[in-house]
Structures are given as C-alpha cells and as structure tokens.
C-alpha cells in the first residue's frame, strides 16, 4: 500500500491597525508534523513604515507545551497577527522669557500618522513668538497642524516678555526715559 502525507492549509488573519492596502499573504500548504515557525512570516519587525506586527495567536495547530512550539496537525491553521502603529515620543518645551507655569518639559506620545493642532498660548505680560517642530513630523505653521512620523519629535514654544518704555515727566517736560 501507499501512504499519503496529510496536507493542511495555513491562512493568515490580520487584526488591529492594518496598514491601508496591505495585502494578506496567500494561503500556503503545510504537511503533518511540520513545525509552523517557518510559516511565521512576521517576526515583529517593522515591515511597513510606521507599523509593527506581532504574533497574536494560532488556531488549529498542535502545541507542544514542553518546548513551546506549534506543529501541523490534521486541521487547517490560521496564524493571527495584530498590527499597531508605532508610538512616537513627543517632547514639548519652552525658550526665551518663559512665564510661570510653562517652565517644565513635558513628554507625551502619539502614534504614527496621528495629527494634532498646536494652539497659541496666551499669558498676560508676554508675547508668544511661535512654535518650532523638529524631528519626524510634517508641520504646517499656518494652521498649527502636526502630522506624526516614525521617530521622536521636539516641539519648542518661544516666549518674550513684553517691554514698555517708562517716561518720567516734570512739569510737562520729558525728564527721563527708561526701557
């Protein structure tokens, strides 16, 4: 007699923030007893700019608890990946004659491709001179819109204290002028 190997189909399922127009791979055949690690097509590396995939789970495979590996059994297998947009660190700080309450540096984060708008702060006795944005971002100074890229961003706000001349008058005549 002849024996035939059991062949099953491995398919892939994507969840999460899947990159737009990213094609799911075609199903592939696998043979009974094979270790499925060679079918793990994504290892968590950044395969698409701004996105990372991680192995979420496996359905239909046989799991060897002793060594933590999955093997092809008699059922079709689905390998599931979760896609996420890369988180990006954003640092905000201030320069110049900084008013009280604005001295500290603030770190926060957004994800790749997020957009947000910088607003113009106001403080009595000070003029806000504007924002500068450095790093992996697109910045539209006219609208204050920042679109997050793939690496750290530093946002700096510049302040200036308002200055006024003081004029001393004696009997209607300018006596002295102080800035």
Short mmCIF file of N, CA and C in Angstrom, two decimals:
data_model
loop_
_atom_site.label_atom_id
_atom_site.label_comp_id
_atom_site.label_asym_id
_atom_site.label_seq_id
_atom_site.Cartn_x
_atom_site.Cartn_y
_atom_site.Cartn_z
N UNK A 1 0.78 -1.16 0.00
CA UNK A 1 0.00 0.00 0.00
C UNK A 1 0.85 1.26 0.00
N UNK A 2 0.18 2.30 -0.31
CA UNK A 2 0.84 3.60 -0.31
C UNK A 2 0.32 4.44 0.85
N UNK A 3 1.16 5.30 1.32
CA UNK A 3 0.73 6.25 2.36
C UNK A 3 0.81 7.64 1.78
N UNK A 4 -0.10 8.45 2.19
CA UNK A 4 -0.05 9.82 1.72
C UNK A 4 0.08 10.73 2.94
N UNK A 5 0.82 11.79 2.76
CA UNK A 5 1.00 12.75 3.83
C UNK A 5 -0.25 13.62 3.95
N UNK A 6 -0.56 13.96 5.16
CA UNK A 6 -1.70 14.84 5.39
C UNK A 6 -1.24 16.27 5.13
N UNK A 7 -1.97 16.95 4.27
CA UNK A 7 -1.65 18.34 3.96
C UNK A 7 -2.81 19.21 4.42
N UNK A 8 -2.46 20.29 5.09
CA UNK A 8 -3.47 21.25 5.54
C UNK A 8 -3.12 22.61 4.93
N UNK A 9 -4.01 23.55 5.12
CA UNK A 9 -3.79 24.90 4.60
C UNK A 9 -3.55 25.86 5.76
N UNK A 10 -2.52 26.68 5.61
CA UNK A 10 -2.25 27.74 6.59
C UNK A 10 -2.70 29.05 5.98
N UNK A 11 -3.57 29.75 6.72
CA UNK A 11 -4.01 31.09 6.30
C UNK A 11 -3.57 32.09 7.36
N UNK A 12 -3.63 33.36 6.97
CA UNK A 12 -3.19 34.44 7.86
C UNK A 12 -4.34 35.40 8.09
N UNK A 13 -4.46 35.85 9.32
CA UNK A 13 -5.50 36.81 9.67
C UNK A 13 -4.83 38.03 10.32
N UNK A 14 -5.22 39.22 9.86
CA UNK A 14 -4.67 40.45 10.41
C UNK A 14 -5.74 41.16 11.22
N UNK A 15 -5.32 41.72 12.36
CA UNK A 15 -6.21 42.50 13.22
C UNK A 15 -5.52 43.80 13.59
N UNK A 16 -6.27 44.71 14.17
CA UNK A 16 -5.68 45.96 14.65
C UNK A 16 -5.62 47.03 13.57
N UNK A 17 -4.59 47.87 13.66
CA UNK A 17 -4.39 48.97 12.70
C UNK A 17 -3.63 48.47 11.48
N UNK A 18 -4.28 47.67 10.68
CA UNK A 18 -3.64 47.10 9.49
C UNK A 18 -3.34 48.24 8.51
N UNK A 19 -2.11 48.30 8.00
CA UNK A 19 -1.79 49.36 7.03
C UNK A 19 -2.74 49.31 5.83
N UNK A 20 -3.12 50.49 5.38
CA UNK A 20 -4.04 50.58 4.24
C UNK A 20 -3.43 49.86 3.03
N UNK A 21 -4.26 49.14 2.33
CA UNK A 21 -3.86 48.44 1.10
C UNK A 21 -2.76 47.41 1.32
N UNK A 22 -2.58 46.94 2.55
CA UNK A 22 -1.57 45.91 2.79
C UNK A 22 -2.19 44.55 2.50
N UNK A 23 -1.64 43.80 1.56
CA UNK A 23 -2.27 42.53 1.17
C UNK A 23 -1.99 41.42 2.19
N UNK A 24 -3.03 40.65 2.50
CA UNK A 24 -2.80 39.46 3.32
C UNK A 24 -2.12 38.43 2.41
N UNK A 25 -1.17 37.69 2.96
CA UNK A 25 -0.50 36.69 2.15
C UNK A 25 -1.44 35.56 1.72
N UNK A 26 -1.11 34.94 0.62
CA UNK A 26 -1.92 33.83 0.12
C UNK A 26 -1.79 32.63 1.06
N UNK A 27 -2.83 31.81 1.13
CA UNK A 27 -2.73 30.58 1.92
C UNK A 27 -1.61 29.69 1.39
N UNK A 28 -1.01 28.92 2.29
CA UNK A 28 0.08 28.02 1.90
C UNK A 28 -0.21 26.61 2.43
N UNK A 29 0.24 25.60 1.69
CA UNK A 29 0.06 24.22 2.17
C UNK A 29 1.15 23.87 3.18
N UNK A 30 0.82 23.01 4.12
CA UNK A 30 1.79 22.52 5.10
C UNK A 30 1.51 21.04 5.34
N UNK A 31 2.55 20.34 5.72
CA UNK A 31 2.47 18.89 5.88
C UNK A 31 2.43 18.50 7.36
N UNK A 32 1.65 17.50 7.65
CA UNK A 32 1.50 17.00 9.01
C UNK A 32 2.88 16.82 9.68
N UNK A 33 2.99 17.32 10.91
CA UNK A 33 4.21 17.15 11.69
C UNK A 33 5.21 18.28 11.56
N UNK A 34 5.03 19.18 10.59
CA UNK A 34 5.98 20.28 10.41
C UNK A 34 5.86 21.28 11.56
N UNK A 35 6.98 21.85 11.93
CA UNK A 35 6.99 22.96 12.88
C UNK A 35 6.50 24.18 12.11
N UNK A 36 5.53 24.91 12.64
CA UNK A 36 4.97 26.02 11.86
C UNK A 36 5.80 27.30 11.95
N UNK A 37 6.91 27.28 12.69
CA UNK A 37 7.70 28.50 12.83
C UNK A 37 8.16 29.03 11.47
N UNK A 38 8.39 28.16 10.51
CA UNK A 38 8.81 28.66 9.19
C UNK A 38 7.68 29.37 8.46
N UNK A 39 6.45 29.21 8.94
CA UNK A 39 5.32 29.90 8.33
C UNK A 39 4.98 31.20 9.06
N UNK A 40 5.73 31.48 10.14
CA UNK A 40 5.56 32.73 10.88
C UNK A 40 6.24 33.83 10.06
N UNK A 41 5.47 34.44 9.18
CA UNK A 41 6.06 35.35 8.20
C UNK A 41 6.41 36.71 8.76
N UNK A 42 5.90 37.04 9.94
CA UNK A 42 6.21 38.33 10.55
C UNK A 42 6.81 38.07 11.91
N UNK A 43 7.92 38.68 12.18
CA UNK A 43 8.61 38.44 13.44
C UNK A 43 8.56 39.64 14.36
N UNK A 44 7.63 40.56 14.12
CA UNK A 44 7.54 41.75 14.95
C UNK A 44 8.36 42.91 14.42
N UNK A 45 9.09 42.69 13.35
CA UNK A 45 9.88 43.78 12.81
C UNK A 45 8.97 44.77 12.08
N UNK A 46 9.47 45.94 11.88
CA UNK A 46 8.69 46.99 11.23
C UNK A 46 8.72 46.75 9.72
N UNK A 47 7.71 46.06 9.22
CA UNK A 47 7.69 45.69 7.81
C UNK A 47 7.11 46.78 6.91
N UNK A 48 6.32 47.63 7.50
CA UNK A 48 5.70 48.72 6.77
C UNK A 48 6.00 49.99 7.56
N UNK A 49 6.45 51.02 6.89
CA UNK A 49 6.81 52.24 7.58
C UNK A 49 5.71 52.68 8.54
N UNK A 50 6.09 52.85 9.80
CA UNK A 50 5.16 53.34 10.80
C UNK A 50 4.29 52.28 11.47
N UNK A 51 4.45 51.03 11.09
CA UNK A 51 3.63 49.95 11.64
C UNK A 51 4.52 48.81 12.11
N UNK A 52 4.01 48.07 13.08
CA UNK A 52 4.70 46.88 13.55
C UNK A 52 3.65 45.79 13.75
N UNK A 53 4.03 44.56 13.43
CA UNK A 53 3.10 43.45 13.62
C UNK A 53 3.65 42.52 14.69
N UNK A 54 2.75 41.90 15.43
CA UNK A 54 3.14 40.92 16.43
C UNK A 54 2.26 39.69 16.29
N UNK A 55 2.85 38.55 16.58
CA UNK A 55 2.10 37.30 16.54
C UNK A 55 1.11 37.30 17.70
N UNK A 56 -0.15 37.13 17.37
CA UNK A 56 -1.21 37.17 18.38
C UNK A 56 -1.62 35.77 18.81
N UNK A 57 -1.72 34.88 17.84
CA UNK A 57 -2.17 33.54 18.19
C UNK A 57 -2.21 32.61 16.99
N UNK A 58 -2.48 31.36 17.29
CA UNK A 58 -2.55 30.32 16.27
C UNK A 58 -3.78 29.48 16.56
N UNK A 59 -4.57 29.25 15.52
CA UNK A 59 -5.74 28.36 15.64
C UNK A 59 -5.51 27.13 14.78
N UNK A 60 -5.80 25.95 15.35
CA UNK A 60 -5.80 24.72 14.56
C UNK A 60 -4.51 23.93 14.61
N UNK A 61 -3.45 24.47 15.19
CA UNK A 61 -2.18 23.74 15.24
C UNK A 61 -2.08 22.94 16.53
N UNK A 62 -1.19 22.00 16.54
CA UNK A 62 -0.92 21.21 17.73
C UNK A 62 0.21 21.91 18.48
N UNK A 63 0.02 22.12 19.80
CA UNK A 63 1.02 22.82 20.61
C UNK A 63 1.75 21.82 21.49
N UNK A 64 3.08 21.87 21.44
CA UNK A 64 3.91 21.04 22.32
C UNK A 64 4.29 21.90 23.52
N UNK A 65 3.59 21.69 24.64
CA UNK A 65 3.81 22.51 25.83
C UNK A 65 5.24 22.40 26.37
N UNK A 66 5.86 21.25 26.18
CA UNK A 66 7.20 21.03 26.74
C UNK A 66 8.22 21.98 26.13
N UNK A 67 8.08 22.28 24.85
CA UNK A 67 9.07 23.15 24.20
C UNK A 67 8.46 24.45 23.65
N UNK A 68 7.16 24.61 23.82
CA UNK A 68 6.51 25.85 23.41
C UNK A 68 6.44 26.05 21.90
N UNK A 69 6.33 25.00 21.15
CA UNK A 69 6.29 25.09 19.69
C UNK A 69 4.94 24.60 19.18
N UNK A 70 4.57 25.09 17.98
CA UNK A 70 3.35 24.64 17.31
C UNK A 70 3.74 23.76 16.13
N UNK A 71 2.93 22.72 15.90
CA UNK A 71 3.16 21.81 14.80
C UNK A 71 1.89 21.64 14.00
N UNK A 72 2.05 21.26 12.74
CA UNK A 72 0.92 20.99 11.86
C UNK A 72 0.29 19.68 12.29
N UNK A 73 -1.03 19.73 12.50
CA UNK A 73 -1.79 18.53 12.83
C UNK A 73 -2.65 18.15 11.65
N UNK A 74 -3.91 17.83 11.94
CA UNK A 74 -4.81 17.40 10.87
C UNK A 74 -5.82 18.47 10.48
N UNK A 75 -5.79 19.61 11.20
CA UNK A 75 -6.72 20.70 10.92
C UNK A 75 -6.02 21.85 10.21
N UNK A 76 -6.81 22.57 9.42
CA UNK A 76 -6.27 23.79 8.82
C UNK A 76 -5.85 24.76 9.93
N UNK A 77 -4.91 25.62 9.62
CA UNK A 77 -4.32 26.50 10.63
C UNK A 77 -4.51 27.96 10.22
N UNK A 78 -4.79 28.79 11.20
CA UNK A 78 -4.82 30.25 10.98
C UNK A 78 -3.78 30.87 11.92
N UNK A 79 -2.87 31.64 11.35
CA UNK A 79 -1.89 32.38 12.14
C UNK A 79 -2.38 33.82 12.19
N UNK A 80 -2.53 34.33 13.42
CA UNK A 80 -3.14 35.64 13.62
C UNK A 80 -2.09 36.66 14.06
N UNK A 81 -2.08 37.79 13.38
CA UNK A 81 -1.16 38.89 13.71
C UNK A 81 -1.96 40.13 14.06
N UNK A 82 -1.43 40.92 14.99
CA UNK A 82 -2.01 42.21 15.32
C UNK A 82 -1.04 43.28 14.84
N UNK A 83 -1.58 44.23 14.09
CA UNK A 83 -0.79 45.36 13.60
C UNK A 83 -1.06 46.57 14.49
N UNK A 84 -0.02 47.32 14.77
CA UNK A 84 -0.14 48.55 15.54
C UNK A 84 0.70 49.64 14.88
N UNK A 85 0.21 50.86 15.01
CA UNK A 85 1.02 51.97 14.55
C UNK A 85 2.11 52.23 15.59
N UNK A 86 3.29 52.57 15.12
CA UNK A 86 4.43 52.80 16.01
C UNK A 86 4.16 54.01 16.91
N UNK A 87 4.35 53.85 18.24
CA UNK A 87 4.20 55.01 19.12
C UNK A 87 5.42 55.93 18.98
N UNK A 88 5.18 57.23 19.07
CA UNK A 88 6.24 58.22 18.89
C UNK A 88 6.27 59.14 20.11
N UNK A 89 7.47 59.34 20.67
CA UNK A 89 7.64 60.22 21.82
C UNK A 89 7.70 61.67 21.34
N UNK A 90 6.95 62.52 22.03
CA UNK A 90 6.92 63.95 21.71
C UNK A 90 7.33 64.70 22.97
N UNK A 91 8.28 65.61 22.81
CA UNK A 91 8.73 66.44 23.92
C UNK A 91 8.35 67.88 23.63
N UNK A 92 7.71 68.52 24.59
CA UNK A 92 7.35 69.93 24.45
C UNK A 92 8.15 70.72 25.49
N UNK A 93 8.79 71.81 25.04
CA UNK A 93 9.49 72.68 25.98
C UNK A 93 9.39 74.12 25.50
N UNK A 94 9.92 75.04 26.30
CA UNK A 94 9.79 76.47 26.01
C UNK A 94 11.13 77.17 26.17
N UNK A 95 11.31 78.24 25.39
CA UNK A 95 12.53 79.03 25.45
C UNK A 95 12.18 80.51 25.57
N UNK A 96 13.20 81.31 25.84
CA UNK A 96 13.01 82.76 25.94
C UNK A 96 12.60 83.16 27.34
N UNK A 97 11.84 84.25 27.43
CA UNK A 97 11.33 84.75 28.71
C UNK A 97 10.05 83.98 29.03
N UNK A 98 10.22 82.82 29.63
CA UNK A 98 9.11 81.89 29.82
C UNK A 98 8.28 82.28 31.05
N UNK A 99 6.96 82.45 30.88
CA UNK A 99 6.11 82.77 32.03
C UNK A 99 6.03 81.61 33.02
N UNK A 100 5.68 81.93 34.25
CA UNK A 100 5.49 80.90 35.27
C UNK A 100 4.45 79.89 34.79
N UNK A 101 4.73 78.63 35.07
CA UNK A 101 3.81 77.57 34.67
C UNK A 101 4.16 76.92 33.34
N UNK A 102 5.09 77.50 32.61
CA UNK A 102 5.49 76.95 31.31
C UNK A 102 6.92 76.44 31.32
N UNK A 103 7.58 76.44 32.49
CA UNK A 103 9.00 76.12 32.54
C UNK A 103 9.32 74.66 32.27
N UNK A 104 8.43 73.77 32.62
CA UNK A 104 8.77 72.36 32.58
C UNK A 104 8.71 71.78 31.17
N UNK A 105 9.46 70.71 31.02
CA UNK A 105 9.42 69.94 29.78
C UNK A 105 8.38 68.86 29.96
N UNK A 106 7.59 68.65 28.94
CA UNK A 106 6.54 67.64 29.00
C UNK A 106 6.78 66.59 27.93
N UNK A 107 6.75 65.32 28.31
CA UNK A 107 6.87 64.21 27.36
C UNK A 107 5.51 63.53 27.25
N UNK A 108 5.12 63.23 26.04
CA UNK A 108 3.87 62.55 25.78
C UNK A 108 4.03 61.77 24.49
N UNK A 109 3.01 61.07 24.04
CA UNK A 109 3.17 60.29 22.82
C UNK A 109 1.90 60.30 21.98
N UNK A 110 2.11 60.06 20.73
CA UNK A 110 1.06 59.83 19.73
C UNK A 110 1.54 58.66 18.89
N UNK A 111 0.71 58.22 17.97
CA UNK A 111 1.10 57.13 17.09
C UNK A 111 1.37 57.65 15.69
N UNK A 112 2.14 56.86 14.94
CA UNK A 112 2.45 57.18 13.56
C UNK A 112 1.17 57.59 12.82
N UNK A 113 1.28 58.65 12.06
CA UNK A 113 0.21 59.16 11.20
C UNK A 113 -0.89 59.93 11.94
N UNK A 114 -0.82 60.02 13.28
CA UNK A 114 -1.77 60.86 14.01
C UNK A 114 -1.51 62.32 13.65
N UNK A 115 -2.54 63.13 13.76
CA UNK A 115 -2.40 64.58 13.57
C UNK A 115 -2.97 65.28 14.80
N UNK A 116 -2.38 66.41 15.12
CA UNK A 116 -2.90 67.24 16.20
C UNK A 116 -2.56 68.69 15.88
N UNK A 117 -3.22 69.60 16.57
CA UNK A 117 -3.04 71.02 16.30
C UNK A 117 -2.44 71.71 17.51
N UNK A 118 -1.38 72.46 17.26
CA UNK A 118 -0.77 73.28 18.31
C UNK A 118 -1.56 74.58 18.42
N UNK A 119 -1.93 74.92 19.62
CA UNK A 119 -2.65 76.17 19.83
C UNK A 119 -1.66 77.22 20.33
N UNK A 120 -2.01 78.47 20.16
CA UNK A 120 -1.16 79.57 20.60
C UNK A 120 -1.55 79.95 22.03
N UNK A 121 -0.64 79.70 22.98
CA UNK A 121 -0.96 80.07 24.36
C UNK A 121 -0.89 81.58 24.56
N UNK A 122 -1.60 82.07 25.56
CA UNK A 122 -1.54 83.50 25.90
C UNK A 122 -1.25 83.62 27.39
N UNK A 123 -0.51 84.65 27.73
CA UNK A 123 -0.19 84.93 29.12
C UNK A 123 0.02 86.44 29.24
N UNK A 124 -0.68 87.03 30.19
CA UNK A 124 -0.59 88.48 30.36
C UNK A 124 0.86 88.89 30.62
N UNK A 125 1.30 89.93 29.88
CA UNK A 125 2.65 90.45 30.04
C UNK A 125 3.68 89.77 29.14
N UNK A 126 3.23 88.79 28.32
CA UNK A 126 4.15 88.04 27.47
C UNK A 126 3.59 87.95 26.06
N UNK A 127 4.48 87.78 25.11
CA UNK A 127 4.08 87.53 23.73
C UNK A 127 4.62 86.16 23.34
N UNK A 128 3.72 85.31 22.84
CA UNK A 128 4.16 84.00 22.35
C UNK A 128 4.65 84.19 20.93
N UNK A 129 5.91 83.81 20.66
CA UNK A 129 6.55 84.06 19.37
C UNK A 129 6.35 82.94 18.35
N UNK A 130 5.87 81.80 18.82
CA UNK A 130 5.58 80.72 17.86
C UNK A 130 6.20 79.38 18.25
N UNK A 131 5.85 78.38 17.46
CA UNK A 131 6.32 77.01 17.67
C UNK A 131 7.37 76.65 16.64
N UNK A 132 8.31 75.81 17.03
CA UNK A 132 9.19 75.12 16.07
C UNK A 132 9.01 73.63 16.32
N UNK A 133 9.03 72.87 15.26
CA UNK A 133 8.85 71.43 15.35
C UNK A 133 10.04 70.77 14.67
N UNK A 134 10.74 69.93 15.43
CA UNK A 134 11.91 69.22 14.90
C UNK A 134 11.68 67.73 15.04
N UNK A 135 12.19 66.98 14.09
CA UNK A 135 12.08 65.52 14.14
C UNK A 135 11.20 65.01 13.03
N UNK A 136 10.69 63.80 13.23
CA UNK A 136 9.93 63.10 12.19
C UNK A 136 8.47 63.54 12.21
N UNK A 137 8.21 64.70 11.66
CA UNK A 137 6.84 65.21 11.61
C UNK A 137 6.70 66.16 10.44
N UNK A 138 5.47 66.28 9.97
CA UNK A 138 5.13 67.31 8.99
C UNK A 138 4.43 68.41 9.78
N UNK A 139 4.91 69.64 9.64
CA UNK A 139 4.33 70.74 10.41
C UNK A 139 3.87 71.84 9.47
N UNK A 140 2.60 72.23 9.59
CA UNK A 140 2.04 73.34 8.84
C UNK A 140 1.90 74.51 9.80
N UNK A 141 2.85 75.44 9.76
CA UNK A 141 2.87 76.57 10.69
C UNK A 141 1.63 77.45 10.55
N UNK A 142 1.06 77.52 9.36
CA UNK A 142 -0.10 78.37 9.14
C UNK A 142 -1.33 77.87 9.92
N UNK A 143 -1.47 76.56 10.02
CA UNK A 143 -2.63 76.00 10.72
C UNK A 143 -2.27 75.43 12.10
N UNK A 144 -0.97 75.26 12.34
CA UNK A 144 -0.52 74.65 13.59
C UNK A 144 -0.66 73.15 13.61
N UNK A 145 -0.94 72.54 12.47
CA UNK A 145 -1.16 71.10 12.39
C UNK A 145 0.15 70.34 12.30
N UNK A 146 0.27 69.31 13.15
CA UNK A 146 1.44 68.43 13.15
C UNK A 146 0.97 67.03 12.80
N UNK A 147 1.64 66.42 11.82
CA UNK A 147 1.35 65.03 11.47
C UNK A 147 2.56 64.21 11.90
N UNK A 148 2.31 63.21 12.74
CA UNK A 148 3.37 62.43 13.36
C UNK A 148 4.00 61.47 12.35
N UNK A 149 5.34 61.43 12.38
CA UNK A 149 6.09 60.49 11.55
C UNK A 149 6.47 59.25 12.34
N UNK A 150 7.69 58.75 12.10
CA UNK A 150 8.09 57.47 12.69
C UNK A 150 9.11 57.59 13.82
N UNK A 151 9.57 58.80 14.13
CA UNK A 151 10.59 58.95 15.18
C UNK A 151 10.25 60.14 16.07
N UNK A 152 11.05 60.33 17.11
CA UNK A 152 10.79 61.35 18.13
C UNK A 152 10.64 62.75 17.55
N UNK A 153 9.82 63.55 18.23
CA UNK A 153 9.53 64.93 17.82
C UNK A 153 9.81 65.84 19.02
N UNK A 154 10.42 66.98 18.76
CA UNK A 154 10.59 68.00 19.80
C UNK A 154 9.85 69.25 19.34
N UNK A 155 8.96 69.73 20.20
CA UNK A 155 8.18 70.93 19.92
C UNK A 155 8.63 72.00 20.91
N UNK A 156 9.05 73.15 20.39
CA UNK A 156 9.53 74.22 21.26
C UNK A 156 8.70 75.47 21.04
N UNK A 157 8.21 76.02 22.13
CA UNK A 157 7.47 77.27 22.10
C UNK A 157 8.36 78.41 22.58
N UNK A 158 8.38 79.51 21.86
CA UNK A 158 9.23 80.65 22.22
C UNK A 158 8.38 81.78 22.79
N UNK A 159 8.84 82.30 23.93
CA UNK A 159 8.16 83.40 24.62
C UNK A 159 9.07 84.62 24.66
N UNK A 160 8.42 85.78 24.81
CA UNK A 160 9.15 87.03 25.00
C UNK A 160 8.33 87.88 25.98
N UNK A 161 9.02 88.47 26.93
CA UNK A 161 8.33 89.34 27.87
C UNK A 161 8.04 90.67 27.18
N UNK A 162 6.86 91.19 27.42
CA UNK A 162 6.51 92.49 26.83
C UNK A 162 7.29 93.58 27.55
N UNK A 163 7.85 94.50 26.78
CA UNK A 163 8.63 95.59 27.36
C UNK A 163 7.96 96.91 27.01
N UNK A 164 8.00 97.83 27.98
CA UNK A 164 7.38 99.13 27.78
C UNK A 164 8.36 100.21 28.26
N UNK A 165 8.37 101.30 27.55
CA UNK A 165 9.17 102.44 27.99
C UNK A 165 8.42 103.17 29.10
N UNK A 166 9.16 103.59 30.11
CA UNK A 166 8.60 104.43 31.17
C UNK A 166 9.18 105.83 30.98
N UNK A 167 8.31 106.80 30.84
CA UNK A 167 8.75 108.18 30.63
C UNK A 167 8.42 108.99 31.88
N UNK A 168 9.45 109.62 32.43
CA UNK A 168 9.27 110.50 33.60
C UNK A 168 9.10 111.92 33.09
N UNK A 169 8.01 112.53 33.52
CA UNK A 169 7.72 113.90 33.09
C UNK A 169 7.78 114.82 34.32
N UNK A 170 8.36 115.99 34.14
CA UNK A 170 8.39 117.02 35.18
C UNK A 170 7.84 118.29 34.56
N UNK A 171 6.77 118.77 35.11
CA UNK A 171 6.12 119.99 34.62
C UNK A 171 5.85 119.92 33.11
N UNK A 172 5.39 118.71 32.65
CA UNK A 172 5.02 118.54 31.25
C UNK A 172 6.19 118.33 30.31
N UNK A 173 7.40 118.25 30.83
CA UNK A 173 8.60 118.08 30.00
C UNK A 173 9.21 116.69 30.33
N UNK A 174 9.60 115.97 29.26
CA UNK A 174 10.22 114.66 29.48
C UNK A 174 11.53 114.85 30.23
N UNK A 175 11.63 114.14 31.38
CA UNK A 175 12.82 114.26 32.21
C UNK A 175 13.75 113.07 31.98
N UNK A 176 13.16 111.86 31.84
CA UNK A 176 13.98 110.66 31.63
C UNK A 176 13.10 109.59 30.98
N UNK A 177 13.77 108.67 30.27
CA UNK A 177 13.06 107.54 29.61
C UNK A 177 13.82 106.27 29.99
N UNK A 178 13.08 105.28 30.46
CA UNK A 178 13.67 104.00 30.88
C UNK A 178 12.93 102.88 30.13
N UNK A 179 13.70 101.97 29.62
CA UNK A 179 13.10 100.82 28.92
C UNK A 179 12.70 99.78 29.92
#
